[in-house]
mmCIF file of C-alpha atoms in Angstrom:
data_model
loop_
_atom_site.group_PDB
_atom_site.id
_atom_site.type_symbol
_atom_site.label_atom_id
_atom_site.label_comp_id
_atom_site.label_asym_id
_atom_site.label_seq_id
_atom_site.Cartn_x
_atom_site.Cartn_y
_atom_site.Cartn_z
ATOM 1 C CA MET A 1 23.579 -2.938 -21.892
ATOM 2 C CA ALA A 2 21.876 -5.926 -23.280
ATOM 3 C CA LEU A 3 18.681 -6.927 -22.158
ATOM 4 C CA ASN A 4 18.231 -10.426 -21.204
ATOM 5 C CA ILE A 5 15.102 -12.632 -22.003
ATOM 6 C CA ILE A 6 14.078 -14.288 -18.804
ATOM 7 C CA LYS A 7 12.859 -17.962 -19.553
ATOM 8 C CA ALA A 8 9.531 -19.040 -18.024
ATOM 9 C CA SER A 9 11.719 -21.742 -15.960
ATOM 10 C CA GLU A 10 13.645 -18.978 -14.257
ATOM 11 C CA ARG A 11 10.860 -16.683 -13.443
ATOM 12 C CA MET A 12 9.102 -19.473 -11.859
ATOM 13 C CA LYS A 13 11.748 -19.935 -9.612
ATOM 14 C CA GLU A 14 11.917 -16.286 -8.698
ATOM 15 C CA ARG A 15 10.526 -15.345 -4.864
ATOM 16 C CA GLY A 16 7.985 -12.811 -5.732
ATOM 17 C CA GLY A 17 6.497 -10.654 -3.510
ATOM 18 C CA ILE A 18 2.787 -9.456 -2.972
ATOM 19 C CA LYS A 19 1.775 -5.648 -2.823
ATOM 20 C CA ALA A 20 -1.429 -5.099 -1.229
ATOM 21 C CA VAL A 21 -3.462 -2.276 0.106
ATOM 22 C CA ILE A 22 -5.841 -3.139 3.146
ATOM 23 C CA LEU A 23 -8.478 -0.442 3.512
ATOM 24 C CA GLY A 24 -11.059 -0.013 6.265
ATOM 25 C CA PRO A 25 -12.995 2.127 8.689
ATOM 26 C CA SER A 26 -11.084 3.151 11.976
ATOM 27 C CA GLY A 27 -11.503 0.659 14.707
ATOM 28 C CA THR A 28 -11.890 -2.366 12.442
ATOM 29 C CA GLY A 29 -8.748 -4.038 13.452
ATOM 30 C CA LYS A 30 -6.542 -3.287 10.375
ATOM 31 C CA THR A 31 -3.321 -2.802 12.593
ATOM 32 C CA THR A 32 -3.932 -6.187 14.292
ATOM 33 C CA LEU A 33 -3.466 -7.935 11.117
ATOM 34 C CA LEU A 34 0.275 -7.634 11.870
ATOM 35 C CA LYS A 35 -0.027 -10.373 14.420
ATOM 36 C CA THR A 36 -0.997 -12.871 11.557
ATOM 37 C CA LEU A 37 2.369 -12.261 9.986
ATOM 38 C CA PRO A 38 5.575 -14.289 11.121
ATOM 39 C CA GLU A 39 7.885 -12.437 13.641
ATOM 40 C CA GLU A 40 10.727 -13.471 11.692
ATOM 41 C CA GLY A 41 11.167 -11.656 8.442
ATOM 42 C CA THR A 42 8.549 -8.650 8.966
ATOM 43 C CA LEU A 43 9.140 -5.217 9.402
ATOM 44 C CA PHE A 44 6.538 -3.019 11.031
ATOM 45 C CA PHE A 45 6.728 0.412 9.606
ATOM 46 C CA ASP A 46 5.019 2.257 12.261
ATOM 47 C CA LEU A 47 3.711 5.782 11.001
ATOM 48 C CA GLU A 48 0.629 5.724 13.226
ATOM 49 C CA ALA A 49 2.553 5.517 16.707
ATOM 50 C CA GLY A 50 -0.230 2.956 17.370
ATOM 51 C CA ASP A 51 1.410 -0.309 18.429
ATOM 52 C CA LEU A 52 -0.540 -0.589 21.318
ATOM 53 C CA ALA A 53 -2.887 -3.037 19.560
ATOM 54 C CA VAL A 54 0.327 -5.173 18.680
ATOM 55 C CA GLU A 55 2.374 -4.730 21.813
ATOM 56 C CA SER A 56 2.509 -8.303 22.220
ATOM 57 C CA TRP A 57 3.795 -9.137 18.575
ATOM 58 C CA GLN A 58 7.440 -9.541 19.051
ATOM 59 C CA GLY A 59 8.761 -8.529 15.513
ATOM 60 C CA ASP A 60 10.883 -5.608 14.438
ATOM 61 C CA ALA A 61 9.620 -1.836 13.937
ATOM 62 C CA ILE A 62 10.920 1.295 12.782
ATOM 63 C CA ARG A 63 9.086 4.660 13.398
ATOM 64 C CA PRO A 64 9.627 7.127 10.612
ATOM 65 C CA ARG A 65 8.722 10.646 11.607
ATOM 66 C CA THR A 66 8.822 12.715 8.420
ATOM 67 C CA TRP A 67 8.420 12.557 4.801
ATOM 68 C CA GLU A 68 12.145 12.428 4.107
ATOM 69 C CA ASP A 69 12.427 9.712 6.481
ATOM 70 C CA CYS A 70 9.717 7.652 4.425
ATOM 71 C CA ARG A 71 11.663 8.364 1.211
ATOM 72 C CA ASN A 72 14.967 7.347 2.545
ATOM 73 C CA LEU A 73 13.651 4.370 4.020
ATOM 74 C CA ALA A 74 12.082 3.276 0.539
ATOM 75 C CA ALA A 75 15.201 3.854 -1.244
ATOM 76 C CA LEU A 76 16.968 1.576 1.406
ATOM 77 C CA ILE A 77 14.432 -1.222 1.150
ATOM 78 C CA GLY A 78 14.198 -1.361 -2.490
ATOM 79 C CA GLY A 79 17.668 -0.107 -3.854
ATOM 80 C CA PRO A 80 18.099 2.549 -6.497
ATOM 81 C CA ASN A 81 16.289 2.749 -9.723
ATOM 82 C CA PRO A 82 18.537 3.153 -12.561
ATOM 83 C CA ALA A 83 16.343 4.833 -15.030
ATOM 84 C CA LEU A 84 16.195 8.242 -12.712
ATOM 85 C CA ARG A 85 18.480 11.138 -12.518
ATOM 86 C CA ASP A 86 20.859 11.947 -9.826
ATOM 87 C CA ASP A 87 18.526 14.946 -8.714
ATOM 88 C CA GLN A 88 15.532 12.742 -8.413
ATOM 89 C CA PRO A 89 14.454 10.273 -5.419
ATOM 90 C CA TYR A 90 15.160 7.002 -5.229
ATOM 91 C CA SER A 91 18.008 7.181 -7.763
ATOM 92 C CA ALA A 92 21.654 5.839 -7.578
ATOM 93 C CA ALA A 93 22.683 9.215 -5.831
ATOM 94 C CA HIS A 94 19.502 9.231 -3.359
ATOM 95 C CA PHE A 95 20.366 5.617 -2.396
ATOM 96 C CA ALA A 96 24.109 6.398 -1.831
ATOM 97 C CA PHE A 97 22.940 9.427 0.496
ATOM 98 C CA ALA A 98 20.361 7.242 2.455
ATOM 99 C CA ASN A 99 23.039 4.329 2.527
ATOM 100 C CA LYS A 100 26.147 6.517 3.685
ATOM 101 C CA ASP A 101 26.322 4.371 6.907
ATOM 102 C CA GLY A 102 25.644 1.051 5.255
ATOM 103 C CA MET A 103 22.043 0.857 6.686
ATOM 104 C CA ALA A 104 20.638 -0.998 3.594
ATOM 105 C CA GLU A 105 22.298 -4.225 4.873
ATOM 106 C CA ALA A 106 19.891 -4.193 7.965
ATOM 107 C CA PHE A 107 16.821 -4.343 5.728
ATOM 108 C CA ALA A 108 17.940 -7.384 3.659
ATOM 109 C CA SER A 109 16.675 -10.283 5.762
ATOM 110 C CA TYR A 110 12.925 -8.457 5.812
ATOM 111 C CA HIS A 111 10.534 -10.576 3.275
ATOM 112 C CA THR A 112 7.287 -8.365 4.464
ATOM 113 C CA ILE A 113 6.890 -4.681 5.067
ATOM 114 C CA PHE A 114 3.822 -3.747 6.871
ATOM 115 C CA ILE A 115 3.414 0.083 6.566
ATOM 116 C CA ASP A 116 0.638 1.463 8.732
ATOM 117 C CA SER A 117 -0.397 3.731 7.304
ATOM 118 C CA ILE A 118 -0.441 5.075 3.979
ATOM 119 C CA THR A 119 -3.023 7.810 5.143
ATOM 120 C CA VAL A 120 -0.197 9.091 7.697
ATOM 121 C CA ALA A 121 2.245 8.820 5.036
ATOM 122 C CA GLY A 122 0.065 11.146 2.831
ATOM 123 C CA ARG A 123 -0.211 13.538 5.624
ATOM 124 C CA LEU A 124 3.419 13.484 6.395
ATOM 125 C CA CYS A 125 3.864 13.839 2.313
ATOM 126 C CA PHE A 126 1.674 16.890 2.167
ATOM 127 C CA GLN A 127 3.003 18.293 5.000
ATOM 128 C CA TRP A 128 6.506 18.340 3.397
ATOM 129 C CA ALA A 129 5.020 19.471 -0.109
ATOM 130 C CA SER A 130 3.324 22.430 1.510
ATOM 131 C CA GLY A 131 6.561 24.011 2.427
ATOM 132 C CA GLN A 132 8.305 23.450 -0.840
ATOM 133 C CA PRO A 133 8.834 26.247 -3.546
ATOM 134 C CA GLU A 134 6.252 24.798 -5.815
ATOM 135 C CA ALA A 135 3.526 25.452 -2.824
ATOM 136 C CA PHE A 136 3.616 29.245 -3.434
ATOM 137 C CA SER A 137 3.036 31.673 -6.183
ATOM 138 C CA GLU A 138 5.947 32.954 -8.279
ATOM 139 C CA LYS A 139 4.242 36.175 -8.399
ATOM 140 C CA THR A 140 2.681 36.949 -5.271
ATOM 141 C CA GLY A 141 4.702 34.630 -2.840
ATOM 142 C CA LYS A 142 1.327 33.502 -1.104
ATOM 143 C CA PRO A 143 0.622 29.582 -0.768
ATOM 144 C CA ASP A 144 -0.721 27.851 -3.932
ATOM 145 C CA THR A 145 -2.720 25.091 -2.708
ATOM 146 C CA ARG A 146 -3.037 23.590 -6.252
ATOM 147 C CA GLY A 147 0.774 23.575 -6.500
ATOM 148 C CA ALA A 148 0.935 22.042 -3.021
ATOM 149 C CA TYR A 149 -1.265 18.921 -3.975
ATOM 150 C CA GLY A 150 0.529 18.522 -7.655
ATOM 151 C CA LEU A 151 3.702 18.177 -5.677
ATOM 152 C CA HIS A 152 2.114 15.934 -3.196
ATOM 153 C CA GLY A 153 0.663 13.646 -5.875
ATOM 154 C CA ARG A 154 3.565 13.145 -7.390
ATOM 155 C CA GLU A 155 5.752 12.593 -4.703
ATOM 156 C CA MET A 156 3.331 9.927 -3.222
ATOM 157 C CA LEU A 157 2.963 7.924 -6.426
ATOM 158 C CA ALA A 158 6.728 7.955 -6.985
ATOM 159 C CA TRP A 159 6.900 6.601 -3.134
ATOM 160 C CA LEU A 160 4.418 4.007 -3.787
ATOM 161 C CA SER A 161 5.627 3.074 -7.374
ATOM 162 C CA HIS A 162 9.253 2.466 -5.982
ATOM 163 C CA LEU A 163 8.093 0.272 -3.173
ATOM 164 C CA GLN A 164 5.822 -1.653 -5.764
ATOM 165 C CA HIS A 165 8.625 -2.501 -7.951
ATOM 166 C CA ILE A 166 10.512 -4.161 -5.099
ATOM 167 C CA ARG A 167 10.145 -7.745 -6.751
ATOM 168 C CA ASP A 168 11.193 -10.079 -3.864
ATOM 169 C CA ARG A 169 9.032 -8.397 -0.908
ATOM 170 C CA ASN A 170 5.674 -8.334 0.338
ATOM 171 C CA ILE A 171 4.697 -4.889 0.652
ATOM 172 C CA VAL A 172 1.049 -4.226 2.628
ATOM 173 C CA PHE A 173 -0.069 -0.635 2.862
ATOM 174 C CA VAL A 174 -2.859 -0.084 5.344
ATOM 175 C CA GLY A 175 -5.201 2.571 5.187
ATOM 176 C CA ILE A 176 -8.338 4.210 6.534
ATOM 177 C CA LEU A 177 -11.314 4.000 4.438
ATOM 178 C CA ASP A 178 -14.129 7.011 4.196
ATOM 179 C CA GLU A 179 -17.618 7.118 2.703
ATOM 180 C CA LYS A 180 -18.320 10.104 0.886
ATOM 181 C CA GLU A 181 -20.830 11.710 -1.464
ATOM 182 C CA ASP A 182 -19.848 12.494 -5.011
ATOM 183 C CA ASP A 183 -21.144 15.735 -6.933
ATOM 184 C CA TYR A 184 -24.595 13.748 -7.329
ATOM 185 C CA GLY A 185 -25.254 12.723 -3.726
ATOM 186 C CA ARG A 186 -24.218 9.152 -4.427
ATOM 187 C CA LYS A 187 -22.216 7.463 -1.543
ATOM 188 C CA GLN A 188 -18.722 5.822 -2.184
ATOM 189 C CA TRP A 189 -16.012 4.473 -0.410
ATOM 190 C CA VAL A 190 -12.896 6.118 -1.024
ATOM 191 C CA PRO A 191 -9.084 5.528 0.785
ATOM 192 C CA GLN A 192 -8.591 8.633 3.295
ATOM 193 C CA ILE A 193 -5.333 10.177 1.677
ATOM 194 C CA ASP A 194 -4.745 13.834 1.304
ATOM 195 C CA GLY A 195 -5.749 14.799 -2.235
ATOM 196 C CA SER A 196 -7.781 12.924 -4.788
ATOM 197 C CA LYS A 197 -5.067 11.832 -7.620
ATOM 198 C CA VAL A 198 -3.403 9.356 -5.005
ATOM 199 C CA GLY A 199 -6.604 7.527 -4.274
ATOM 200 C CA ARG A 200 -7.651 7.084 -7.777
ATOM 201 C CA GLU A 201 -4.465 5.510 -9.075
ATOM 202 C CA LEU A 202 -3.605 3.604 -5.971
ATOM 203 C CA PRO A 203 -5.607 0.412 -6.985
ATOM 204 C CA GLY A 204 -3.710 0.335 -10.454
ATOM 205 C CA ILE A 205 -0.193 0.273 -8.417
ATOM 206 C CA VAL A 206 -0.877 -2.685 -6.238
ATOM 207 C CA ASP A 207 -1.703 -6.351 -6.838
ATOM 208 C CA GLN A 208 -4.559 -6.742 -4.499
ATOM 209 C CA VAL A 209 -7.038 -4.126 -3.025
ATOM 210 C CA ILE A 210 -8.639 -5.699 0.102
ATOM 211 C CA THR A 211 -11.493 -4.018 2.268
ATOM 212 C CA MET A 212 -11.386 -5.096 6.000
ATOM 213 C CA GLN A 213 -14.970 -4.907 7.570
ATOM 214 C CA THR A 214 -17.398 -5.837 9.971
ATOM 215 C CA LEU A 215 -19.797 -8.121 8.289
ATOM 216 C CA SER A 216 -23.168 -9.795 9.803
ATOM 217 C CA THR A 217 -24.447 -13.288 9.562
ATOM 218 C CA ASP A 218 -28.172 -14.020 8.375
ATOM 219 C CA GLU A 219 -28.585 -14.467 12.446
ATOM 220 C CA GLY A 220 -27.160 -11.167 13.052
ATOM 221 C CA LEU A 221 -23.928 -12.396 14.395
ATOM 222 C CA GLN A 222 -21.118 -9.900 13.644
ATOM 223 C CA TYR A 223 -17.476 -11.034 12.197
ATOM 224 C CA ARG A 224 -14.586 -9.348 10.841
ATOM 225 C CA ALA A 225 -13.931 -10.226 7.426
ATOM 226 C CA LEU A 226 -11.597 -9.457 4.333
ATOM 227 C CA ILE A 227 -13.612 -8.416 1.168
ATOM 228 C CA CYS A 228 -11.101 -9.145 -1.727
ATOM 229 C CA THR A 229 -12.763 -9.171 -5.087
ATOM 230 C CA SER A 230 -15.091 -6.643 -7.268
ATOM 231 C CA PRO A 231 -17.853 -6.438 -7.926
ATOM 232 C CA ASN A 232 -19.358 -7.213 -4.343
ATOM 233 C CA PRO A 233 -22.454 -6.327 -2.777
ATOM 234 C CA TRP A 234 -21.239 -3.468 -0.725
ATOM 235 C CA ASN A 235 -19.438 -1.602 -3.582
ATOM 236 C CA TYR A 236 -16.194 -1.756 -0.999
ATOM 237 C CA PRO A 237 -13.122 -1.381 -2.813
ATOM 238 C CA ALA A 238 -11.507 -4.688 -4.051
ATOM 239 C CA LYS A 239 -9.012 -6.086 -6.666
ATOM 240 C CA ASP A 240 -7.469 -9.676 -6.723
ATOM 241 C CA ARG A 241 -5.016 -10.044 -9.398
ATOM 242 C CA SER A 242 -4.057 -13.525 -8.651
ATOM 243 C CA GLY A 243 -7.610 -14.743 -9.342
ATOM 244 C CA ARG A 244 -7.129 -17.002 -6.318
ATOM 245 C CA LEU A 245 -9.258 -15.338 -3.664
ATOM 246 C CA ASP A 246 -12.661 -15.866 -2.700
ATOM 247 C CA GLN A 247 -14.854 -12.795 -2.167
ATOM 248 C CA ILE A 248 -14.736 -13.125 1.668
ATOM 249 C CA GLU A 249 -11.502 -14.183 3.352
ATOM 250 C CA LYS A 250 -10.555 -14.725 6.820
ATOM 251 C CA PRO A 251 -8.554 -11.662 8.285
ATOM 252 C CA HIS A 252 -5.316 -13.404 8.508
ATOM 253 C CA LEU A 253 -2.360 -12.408 6.198
ATOM 254 C CA GLY A 254 -0.451 -15.284 6.531
ATOM 255 C CA GLU A 255 -2.914 -17.656 5.120
ATOM 256 C CA LEU A 256 -4.105 -15.168 2.762
ATOM 257 C CA PHE A 257 -0.547 -14.831 1.144
ATOM 258 C CA ALA A 258 -0.139 -18.232 0.785
ATOM 259 C CA LYS A 259 -3.430 -18.992 -0.986
ATOM 260 C CA ILE A 260 -2.502 -15.905 -3.273
ATOM 261 C CA LYS A 261 0.667 -17.936 -4.118
ATOM 262 C CA GLN A 262 -0.117 -21.595 -4.148
ATOM 263 C CA GLY A 263 -4.338 -21.492 -4.282
ATOM 264 C CA LYS A 264 -6.149 -22.749 -7.025
ATOM 265 C CA ARG A 265 -7.108 -19.961 -9.422
ATOM 266 C CA HIS A 266 -10.819 -19.602 -10.275
ATOM 267 C CA ASP A 267 -12.306 -20.157 -13.500
ATOM 268 C CA ALA A 268 -12.343 -17.115 -15.933
ATOM 269 C CA LEU A 269 -14.748 -14.499 -15.396
ATOM 270 C CA GLU A 270 -18.005 -14.924 -17.087
ATOM 271 C CA THR A 271 -18.262 -12.478 -19.986
ATOM 272 C CA ALA A 272 -21.773 -13.139 -21.251
ATOM 273 C CA ILE A 273 -24.648 -10.405 -20.606
ATOM 274 C CA PRO A 274 -26.865 -12.504 -17.789
ATOM 275 C CA THR A 275 -30.580 -12.486 -18.999
ATOM 276 C CA ALA A 276 -33.838 -12.616 -16.737
ATOM 277 C CA ALA A 277 -34.761 -16.313 -15.776
#
């Protein structure tokens, strides 16, 4: 098959999607960000069974309960990946299996998929991986934790990458943020996901890494905010591939996405080494 060169004029007309992960401690209101998205065209991928916080939101939802559900939904939403073999998830064969009842058509109208949460998706994935043959020693038949975590990491990254490659959809992953100490006693903020591989590689998969946190003004007044750029004074995970966001943004995804798409790009980052005054 011939590969076509996509002209700049054609590429600029495409309806691109934003891939973002929003992390924050429990109770910061991450799920309520759903209420700042249009009800029409947004699908709530409810893994947490935590829709009490957004019960007044009038949009559509789906409630996967198993890792197989998550994989099948990713295939239906993203379509088949022609580079994969038929025995691999997200291949043409997998898509045909998931779409045997024509379910893919039902997802065509959604431009934004709000996945709450990647933390629970990781738990479902690890539970599934722990029951696979790779999770048991070939010699003894006993559980092999390293095999389970290795399979879990590959499965999660394949799932995330498939969703990331959906060009015309916004994909929002929500997850819990934990503060942990490394081997040297240094504190750091990390996503709460089973295994370390997924947490390390997740920032490279998505366009935007955003931390939702409660900050305080100089007067001591507290407010919720989205921390969008790095480095930042709190060392929170953050990344802005668009170059259009300020370090602190209002917790409103509709306005944030509009700014990412249409806002003014900031000047290039200063590369000179600063000197003391």
